[in-house]
PDB file of C-alpha atoms and ligand atoms in Angstrom:
ATOM      1  CA  UNK A  96     -17.767  47.153  16.475  1.00 54.00           C
ATOM      2  CA  UNK A  97     -18.626  43.471  15.992  1.00 54.00           C
ATOM      3  CA  UNK A  98     -19.793  41.912  19.286  1.00 52.00           C
ATOM      4  CA  UNK A  99     -17.959  38.686  18.371  1.00 55.00           C
ATOM      5  CA  UNK A 100     -14.651  40.576  18.623  1.00 58.00           C
ATOM      6  CA  UNK A 101     -15.285  41.533  22.245  1.00 66.00           C
ATOM      7  CA  UNK A 102     -14.670  39.810  25.554  1.00 78.00           C
ATOM      8  CA  UNK A 103     -17.682  39.089  27.769  1.00 74.00           C
ATOM      9  CA  UNK A 104     -16.886  42.177  29.890  1.00 75.00           C
ATOM     10  CA  UNK A 105     -16.610  44.585  26.995  1.00 88.00           C
ATOM     11  CA  UNK A 106     -19.623  43.018  25.296  1.00 91.00           C
ATOM     12  CA  UNK A 107     -21.658  44.171  28.332  1.00 89.00           C
ATOM     13  CA  UNK A 108     -20.201  47.673  27.944  1.00 94.00           C
ATOM     14  CA  UNK A 109     -20.925  47.685  24.233  1.00 94.00           C
ATOM     15  CA  UNK A 110     -24.508  46.587  24.901  1.00 94.00           C
ATOM     16  CA  UNK A 111     -24.950  49.429  27.393  1.00 95.00           C
ATOM     17  CA  UNK A 112     -23.485  51.909  24.917  1.00 96.00           C
ATOM     18  CA  UNK A 113     -25.753  50.741  22.105  1.00 95.00           C
ATOM     19  CA  UNK A 114     -28.976  50.746  24.123  1.00 96.00           C
ATOM     20  CA  UNK A 115     -28.417  54.030  25.986  1.00 97.00           C
ATOM     21  CA  UNK A 116     -30.499  57.124  25.321  1.00 97.00           C
ATOM     22  CA  UNK A 117     -28.707  60.326  24.361  1.00 98.00           C
ATOM     23  CA  UNK A 118     -29.850  63.125  26.693  1.00 98.00           C
ATOM     24  CA  UNK A 119     -27.398  65.752  25.396  1.00 98.00           C
ATOM     25  CA  UNK A 120     -25.260  65.383  22.284  1.00 98.00           C
ATOM     26  CA  UNK A 121     -21.707  66.749  22.050  1.00 98.00           C
ATOM     27  CA  UNK A 122     -22.879  70.026  20.543  1.00 98.00           C
ATOM     28  CA  UNK A 123     -25.271  70.620  23.450  1.00 98.00           C
ATOM     29  CA  UNK A 124     -22.595  69.715  25.996  1.00 98.00           C
ATOM     30  CA  UNK A 125     -20.046  72.032  24.379  1.00 98.00           C
ATOM     31  CA  UNK A 126     -22.606  74.859  24.379  1.00 98.00           C
ATOM     32  CA  UNK A 127     -23.218  74.262  28.081  1.00 98.00           C
ATOM     33  CA  UNK A 128     -19.475  74.313  28.790  1.00 98.00           C
ATOM     34  CA  UNK A 129     -19.107  77.605  26.901  1.00 98.00           C
ATOM     35  CA  UNK A 130     -21.860  79.073  29.097  1.00 98.00           C
ATOM     36  CA  UNK A 131     -20.123  77.775  32.217  1.00 98.00           C
ATOM     37  CA  UNK A 132     -16.858  79.400  31.128  1.00 98.00           C
ATOM     38  CA  UNK A 133     -18.633  82.756  30.739  1.00 98.00           C
ATOM     39  CA  UNK A 134     -20.135  82.481  34.217  1.00 98.00           C
ATOM     40  CA  UNK A 135     -16.808  81.498  35.823  1.00 98.00           C
ATOM     41  CA  UNK A 136     -15.007  84.310  34.005  1.00 98.00           C
ATOM     42  CA  UNK A 137     -17.599  86.825  35.198  1.00 98.00           C
ATOM     43  CA  UNK A 138     -17.363  85.655  38.807  1.00 98.00           C
ATOM     44  CA  UNK A 139     -13.717  84.620  39.289  1.00 98.00           C
ATOM     45  CA  UNK A 140     -11.460  86.199  36.651  1.00 98.00           C
ATOM     46  CA  UNK A 141      -9.767  88.451  39.215  1.00 98.00           C
ATOM     47  CA  UNK A 142      -9.240  85.832  41.936  1.00 98.00           C
ATOM     48  CA  UNK A 143      -6.075  84.015  40.744  1.00 98.00           C
ATOM     49  CA  UNK A 144      -7.893  80.691  41.219  1.00 98.00           C
ATOM     50  CA  UNK A 145      -6.643  77.144  41.394  1.00 98.00           C
ATOM     51  CA  UNK A 146      -8.658  74.901  39.079  1.00 98.00           C
ATOM     52  CA  UNK A 147      -8.840  71.577  40.893  1.00 98.00           C
ATOM     53  CA  UNK A 148      -9.872  68.617  38.748  1.00 98.00           C
ATOM     54  CA  UNK A 149     -11.575  65.774  40.607  1.00 97.00           C
ATOM     55  CA  UNK A 150     -10.171  62.730  38.818  1.00 96.00           C
ATOM     56  CA  UNK A 151     -11.319  60.804  36.956  1.00 95.00           C
ATOM     57  CA  UNK A 152     -14.792  62.182  36.337  1.00 96.00           C
ATOM     58  CA  UNK A 153     -13.715  65.832  36.118  1.00 98.00           C
ATOM     59  CA  UNK A 154     -11.030  65.119  33.533  1.00 98.00           C
ATOM     60  CA  UNK A 155     -12.916  65.924  30.346  1.00 98.00           C
ATOM     61  CA  UNK A 156     -14.818  68.906  31.730  1.00 98.00           C
ATOM     62  CA  UNK A 157     -11.531  70.373  33.022  1.00 98.00           C
ATOM     63  CA  UNK A 158      -9.895  69.810  29.644  1.00 98.00           C
ATOM     64  CA  UNK A 159     -12.712  71.454  27.694  1.00 98.00           C
ATOM     65  CA  UNK A 160     -13.282  74.277  30.186  1.00 98.00           C
ATOM     66  CA  UNK A 161      -9.730  75.419  30.948  1.00 98.00           C
ATOM     67  CA  UNK A 162      -8.906  76.737  27.443  1.00 98.00           C
ATOM     68  CA  UNK A 163     -12.074  78.855  27.569  1.00 98.00           C
ATOM     69  CA  UNK A 164     -10.972  80.592  30.778  1.00 98.00           C
ATOM     70  CA  UNK A 165      -8.951  83.528  29.515  1.00 96.00           C
ATOM     71  CA  UNK A 166      -7.409  84.755  32.780  1.00 98.00           C
ATOM     72  CA  UNK A 167      -4.541  83.693  35.092  1.00 98.00           C
ATOM     73  CA  UNK A 168      -5.133  80.396  36.844  1.00 98.00           C
ATOM     74  CA  UNK A 169      -3.314  77.262  37.931  1.00 98.00           C
ATOM     75  CA  UNK A 170      -4.463  73.667  37.420  1.00 98.00           C
ATOM     76  CA  UNK A 171      -4.073  70.803  39.861  1.00 98.00           C
ATOM     77  CA  UNK A 172      -5.967  67.582  40.522  1.00 98.00           C
ATOM     78  CA  UNK A 173      -7.035  65.233  43.227  1.00 98.00           C
ATOM     79  CA  UNK A 174      -8.283  61.710  42.869  1.00 95.00           C
ATOM     80  CA  UNK A 175     -11.273  60.795  44.964  1.00 86.00           C
ATOM     81  CA  UNK A 176     -13.715  58.142  43.949  1.00 78.00           C
ATOM     82  CA  UNK A 177     -17.007  57.130  45.380  1.00 72.00           C
ATOM     83  CA  UNK A 178     -18.306  54.482  43.054  1.00 56.00           C
ATOM     84  CA  UNK A 179     -15.065  52.544  42.452  1.00 51.00           C
ATOM     85  CA  UNK A 180     -16.289  51.350  39.070  1.00 51.00           C
ATOM     86  CA  UNK A 181     -19.660  50.241  40.427  1.00 54.00           C
ATOM     87  CA  UNK A 182     -22.995  51.850  39.739  1.00 51.00           C
ATOM     88  CA  UNK A 183     -24.153  52.252  43.348  1.00 52.00           C
ATOM     89  CA  UNK A 184     -22.698  54.708  45.890  1.00 51.00           C
ATOM     90  CA  UNK A 185     -20.111  53.983  48.572  1.00 54.00           C
ATOM     91  CA  UNK A 186     -17.734  55.858  50.900  1.00 68.00           C
ATOM     92  CA  UNK A 187     -15.367  58.406  49.356  1.00 78.00           C
ATOM     93  CA  UNK A 188     -11.957  56.895  48.709  1.00 84.00           C
ATOM     94  CA  UNK A 189      -9.040  59.410  48.473  1.00 89.00           C
ATOM     95  CA  UNK A 190      -6.328  58.165  46.110  1.00 93.00           C
ATOM     96  CA  UNK A 191      -4.394  61.413  45.622  1.00 96.00           C
ATOM     97  CA  UNK A 192      -4.413  64.862  47.253  1.00 96.00           C
ATOM     98  CA  UNK A 193      -3.673  68.198  45.509  1.00 97.00           C
ATOM     99  CA  UNK A 194       0.022  69.084  45.199  1.00 97.00           C
ATOM    100  CA  UNK A 195      -0.430  72.888  45.243  1.00 97.00           C
ATOM    101  CA  UNK A 196      -0.844  74.679  48.571  1.00 97.00           C
ATOM    102  CA  UNK A 197      -4.468  75.656  49.050  1.00 98.00           C
ATOM    103  CA  UNK A 198      -4.116  78.243  51.817  1.00 98.00           C
ATOM    104  CA  UNK A 199      -5.319  81.675  50.812  1.00 98.00           C
ATOM    105  CA  UNK A 200      -6.557  80.388  47.436  1.00 98.00           C
ATOM    106  CA  UNK A 201      -9.852  80.522  45.636  1.00 98.00           C
ATOM    107  CA  UNK A 202     -10.329  76.894  44.597  1.00 98.00           C
ATOM    108  CA  UNK A 203     -12.541  75.970  41.655  1.00 98.00           C
ATOM    109  CA  UNK A 204     -13.475  72.307  42.174  1.00 98.00           C
ATOM    110  CA  UNK A 205     -14.346  70.654  38.855  1.00 98.00           C
ATOM    111  CA  UNK A 206     -16.265  67.376  38.860  1.00 97.00           C
ATOM    112  CA  UNK A 207     -18.505  65.504  36.485  1.00 97.00           C
ATOM    113  CA  UNK A 208     -21.762  65.339  38.435  1.00 97.00           C
ATOM    114  CA  UNK A 209     -23.583  66.480  41.544  1.00 96.00           C
ATOM    115  CA  UNK A 210     -25.550  63.454  42.683  1.00 94.00           C
ATOM    116  CA  UNK A 211     -26.058  63.101  46.447  1.00 91.00           C
ATOM    117  CA  UNK A 212     -23.225  65.567  46.936  1.00 92.00           C
ATOM    118  CA  UNK A 213     -20.906  63.550  49.197  1.00 90.00           C
ATOM    119  CA  UNK A 214     -17.950  63.902  46.846  1.00 90.00           C
ATOM    120  CA  UNK A 215     -18.199  67.643  46.298  1.00 94.00           C
ATOM    121  CA  UNK A 216     -18.903  68.380  49.955  1.00 93.00           C
ATOM    122  CA  UNK A 217     -15.953  66.255  51.141  1.00 92.00           C
ATOM    123  CA  UNK A 218     -13.620  67.848  48.594  1.00 95.00           C
ATOM    124  CA  UNK A 219     -14.731  71.396  49.433  1.00 96.00           C
ATOM    125  CA  UNK A 220     -14.474  70.706  53.191  1.00 94.00           C
ATOM    126  CA  UNK A 221     -10.941  69.404  52.642  1.00 94.00           C
ATOM    127  CA  UNK A 222      -9.952  72.535  50.677  1.00 97.00           C
ATOM    128  CA  UNK A 223     -11.325  74.817  53.409  1.00 97.00           C
ATOM    129  CA  UNK A 224      -9.503  72.769  56.096  1.00 96.00           C
ATOM    130  CA  UNK A 225      -6.311  73.343  54.084  1.00 97.00           C
ATOM    131  CA  UNK A 226      -6.928  77.113  54.272  1.00 98.00           C
ATOM    132  CA  UNK A 227      -8.686  77.895  50.994  1.00 98.00           C
ATOM    133  CA  UNK A 228     -10.513  81.225  51.317  1.00 98.00           C
ATOM    134  CA  UNK A 229     -13.257  80.122  48.967  1.00 98.00           C
ATOM    135  CA  UNK A 230     -14.406  77.029  47.141  1.00 98.00           C
ATOM    136  CA  UNK A 231     -16.477  77.277  43.991  1.00 98.00           C
ATOM    137  CA  UNK A 232     -17.870  74.012  42.685  1.00 98.00           C
ATOM    138  CA  UNK A 233     -18.359  73.363  39.002  1.00 98.00           C
ATOM    139  CA  UNK A 234     -20.170  70.308  37.670  1.00 98.00           C
ATOM    140  CA  UNK A 235     -21.175  69.376  34.162  1.00 98.00           C
ATOM    141  CA  UNK A 236     -24.364  67.645  35.306  1.00 98.00           C
ATOM    142  CA  UNK A 237     -26.733  67.977  38.251  1.00 97.00           C
ATOM    143  CA  UNK A 238     -29.160  65.145  39.008  1.00 97.00           C
ATOM    144  CA  UNK A 239     -32.571  66.328  40.081  1.00 95.00           C
ATOM    145  CA  UNK A 240     -33.803  64.376  43.143  1.00 93.00           C
ATOM    146  CA  UNK A 241     -34.441  64.736  46.888  1.00 91.00           C
ATOM    147  CA  UNK A 242     -31.378  62.826  48.150  1.00 90.00           C
ATOM    148  CA  UNK A 243     -28.914  65.741  48.235  1.00 88.00           C
ATOM    149  CA  UNK A 244     -26.999  65.860  51.514  1.00 90.00           C
ATOM    150  CA  UNK A 245     -27.031  68.994  53.686  1.00 91.00           C
ATOM    151  CA  UNK A 246     -24.549  71.644  52.510  1.00 89.00           C
ATOM    152  CA  UNK A 247     -23.790  70.047  49.134  1.00 92.00           C
ATOM    153  CA  UNK A 248     -24.127  72.472  46.249  1.00 92.00           C
ATOM    154  CA  UNK A 249     -22.509  73.606  43.040  1.00 97.00           C
ATOM    155  CA  UNK A 250     -22.075  77.255  42.102  1.00 98.00           C
ATOM    156  CA  UNK A 251     -21.840  76.496  38.400  1.00 98.00           C
ATOM    157  CA  UNK A 252     -23.873  73.763  36.673  1.00 98.00           C
ATOM    158  CA  UNK A 253     -23.858  72.917  32.989  1.00 98.00           C
ATOM    159  CA  UNK A 254     -26.819  70.590  32.514  1.00 98.00           C
ATOM    160  CA  UNK A 255     -29.644  69.193  34.616  1.00 98.00           C
ATOM    161  CA  UNK A 256     -30.943  65.657  34.233  1.00 98.00           C
ATOM    162  CA  UNK A 257     -33.584  63.517  35.856  1.00 96.00           C
ATOM    163  CA  UNK A 258     -32.555  60.790  38.297  1.00 95.00           C
ATOM    164  CA  UNK A 259     -30.950  58.297  35.904  1.00 95.00           C
ATOM    165  CA  UNK A 260     -27.530  56.686  35.681  1.00 97.00           C
ATOM    166  CA  UNK A 261     -25.599  58.433  32.933  1.00 98.00           C
ATOM    167  CA  UNK A 262     -22.257  58.144  31.166  1.00 98.00           C
ATOM    168  CA  UNK A 263     -20.119  60.202  28.801  1.00 98.00           C
ATOM    169  CA  UNK A 264     -17.972  63.362  28.997  1.00 98.00           C
ATOM    170  CA  UNK A 265     -16.079  61.945  31.982  1.00 98.00           C
ATOM    171  CA  UNK A 266     -18.919  60.000  33.590  1.00 98.00           C
ATOM    172  CA  UNK A 267     -18.273  56.278  33.587  1.00 96.00           C
ATOM    173  CA  UNK A 268     -20.246  53.074  33.495  1.00 95.00           C
ATOM    174  CA  UNK A 269     -18.164  50.427  35.356  1.00 92.00           C
ATOM    175  CA  UNK A 270     -14.993  52.358  34.528  1.00 93.00           C
ATOM    176  CA  UNK A 271     -15.831  52.545  30.796  1.00 96.00           C
ATOM    177  CA  UNK A 272     -17.554  54.988  28.477  1.00 97.00           C
ATOM    178  CA  UNK A 273     -16.072  58.181  29.975  1.00 98.00           C
ATOM    179  CA  UNK A 274     -15.117  59.012  26.398  1.00 98.00           C
ATOM    180  CA  UNK A 275     -18.680  58.859  25.045  1.00 98.00           C
ATOM    181  CA  UNK A 276     -19.375  62.087  23.109  1.00 98.00           C
ATOM    182  CA  UNK A 277     -22.437  63.335  24.998  1.00 98.00           C
ATOM    183  CA  UNK A 278     -24.486  62.543  28.096  1.00 98.00           C
ATOM    184  CA  UNK A 279     -26.238  59.186  27.752  1.00 98.00           C
ATOM    185  CA  UNK A 280     -28.727  57.512  30.107  1.00 98.00           C
ATOM    186  CA  UNK A 281     -28.445  53.798  30.845  1.00 96.00           C
ATOM    187  CA  UNK A 282     -31.855  52.173  30.745  1.00 90.00           C
ATOM    188  CA  UNK A 283     -33.136  51.422  34.307  1.00 64.00           C
ATOM    189  CA  UNK A 284     -33.480  47.751  33.424  1.00 62.00           C
ATOM    190  CA  UNK A 285     -29.697  47.458  32.958  1.00 56.00           C
ATOM    191  CA  UNK A 286     -29.051  48.493  36.598  1.00 58.00           C
ATOM    192  CA  UNK A 287     -31.254  45.793  38.168  1.00 51.00           C
TER     193      UNK A 287
HETATM  194  P1  IMP B 483     -22.133  62.002  44.966  1.00 82.07           P
HETATM  195  O1  IMP B 483     -20.975  61.941  45.919  1.00 82.07           O
HETATM  196  O2  IMP B 483     -23.296  61.201  45.410  1.00 82.07           O
HETATM  197  O3  IMP B 483     -22.548  63.401  44.571  1.00 82.07           O
HETATM  198  O4  IMP B 483     -21.649  61.272  43.671  1.00 82.07           O
HETATM  199  C1  IMP B 483     -20.778  61.921  42.845  1.00 82.07           C
HETATM  200  C2  IMP B 483     -19.867  60.945  42.159  1.00 82.07           C
HETATM  201  O5  IMP B 483     -20.532  59.704  41.904  1.00 82.07           O
HETATM  202  C3  IMP B 483     -19.495  61.525  40.843  1.00 82.07           C
HETATM  203  O6  IMP B 483     -18.254  62.206  40.912  1.00 82.07           O
HETATM  204  C4  IMP B 483     -19.451  60.332  39.942  1.00 82.07           C
HETATM  205  O7  IMP B 483     -18.155  59.784  39.951  1.00 82.07           O
HETATM  206  C5  IMP B 483     -20.387  59.330  40.566  1.00 82.07           C
HETATM  207  N1  IMP B 483     -21.730  59.310  39.938  1.00 82.07           N
HETATM  208  C6  IMP B 483     -22.891  59.727  40.451  1.00 82.07           C
HETATM  209  N2  IMP B 483     -23.899  59.555  39.587  1.00 82.07           N
HETATM  210  C7  IMP B 483     -23.344  59.018  38.485  1.00 82.07           C
HETATM  211  C8  IMP B 483     -23.880  58.624  37.202  1.00 82.07           C
HETATM  212  O8  IMP B 483     -25.070  58.740  36.885  1.00 82.07           O
HETATM  213  N3  IMP B 483     -22.990  58.117  36.327  1.00 82.07           N
HETATM  214  C9  IMP B 483     -21.664  57.963  36.591  1.00 82.07           C
HETATM  215  N4  IMP B 483     -21.124  58.344  37.771  1.00 82.07           N
HETATM  216  C10 IMP B 483     -21.959  58.862  38.704  1.00 82.07           C
HETATM  217 MG1   MG B 484     -16.342  60.967  39.956  1.00 82.07          MG
END
């Protein structure tokens, strides 16, 4: 796209998109998702689970994963956001709760990334408070660093990356680029 056709805001986004480094292309991400589906099928096919998409980041992973899960399940979503379109962390902000009852259910929580773990831990704690018998967290990407909070974990992880800000496959940069076809790292300089 010609930069001249863009507003100042989207020109920044376009610059980020153009200068990012591809860590995993779409083929690699799809292969990882296929592997995740096999693991989830092996571990949860008999549990009548509720697949709970954490909007908005979990949207694309949920959409790619669900058709690969060939067993009875229901799908619901919640909307909880930590970054609120910024690139640094903040408190978890609940915008929508699941509509299905969670009591007695095995809940598969699907999110884009395990970073410090606040989001996943809060969501899983909420599900257990609502009576879920088990939570099973699924993330496309895990960031490797020492800042993970106590008790935050994912049972199923697609890809591991070093401690960089990434976008694509549901992960956003300032609310944009969730649709990027792969996992891309923003250069550190851009986050200064
Ligand atoms: P946590 O609560 O620290 O684990 O952060 C998880 C949430 O922060 C994710 O669901 C994402 O929405 C967001 N997040 C963390 N790291 C990144 C990143 O590198 N790119 C985009 N979003 C991120
Ligand atoms: Mg998110």
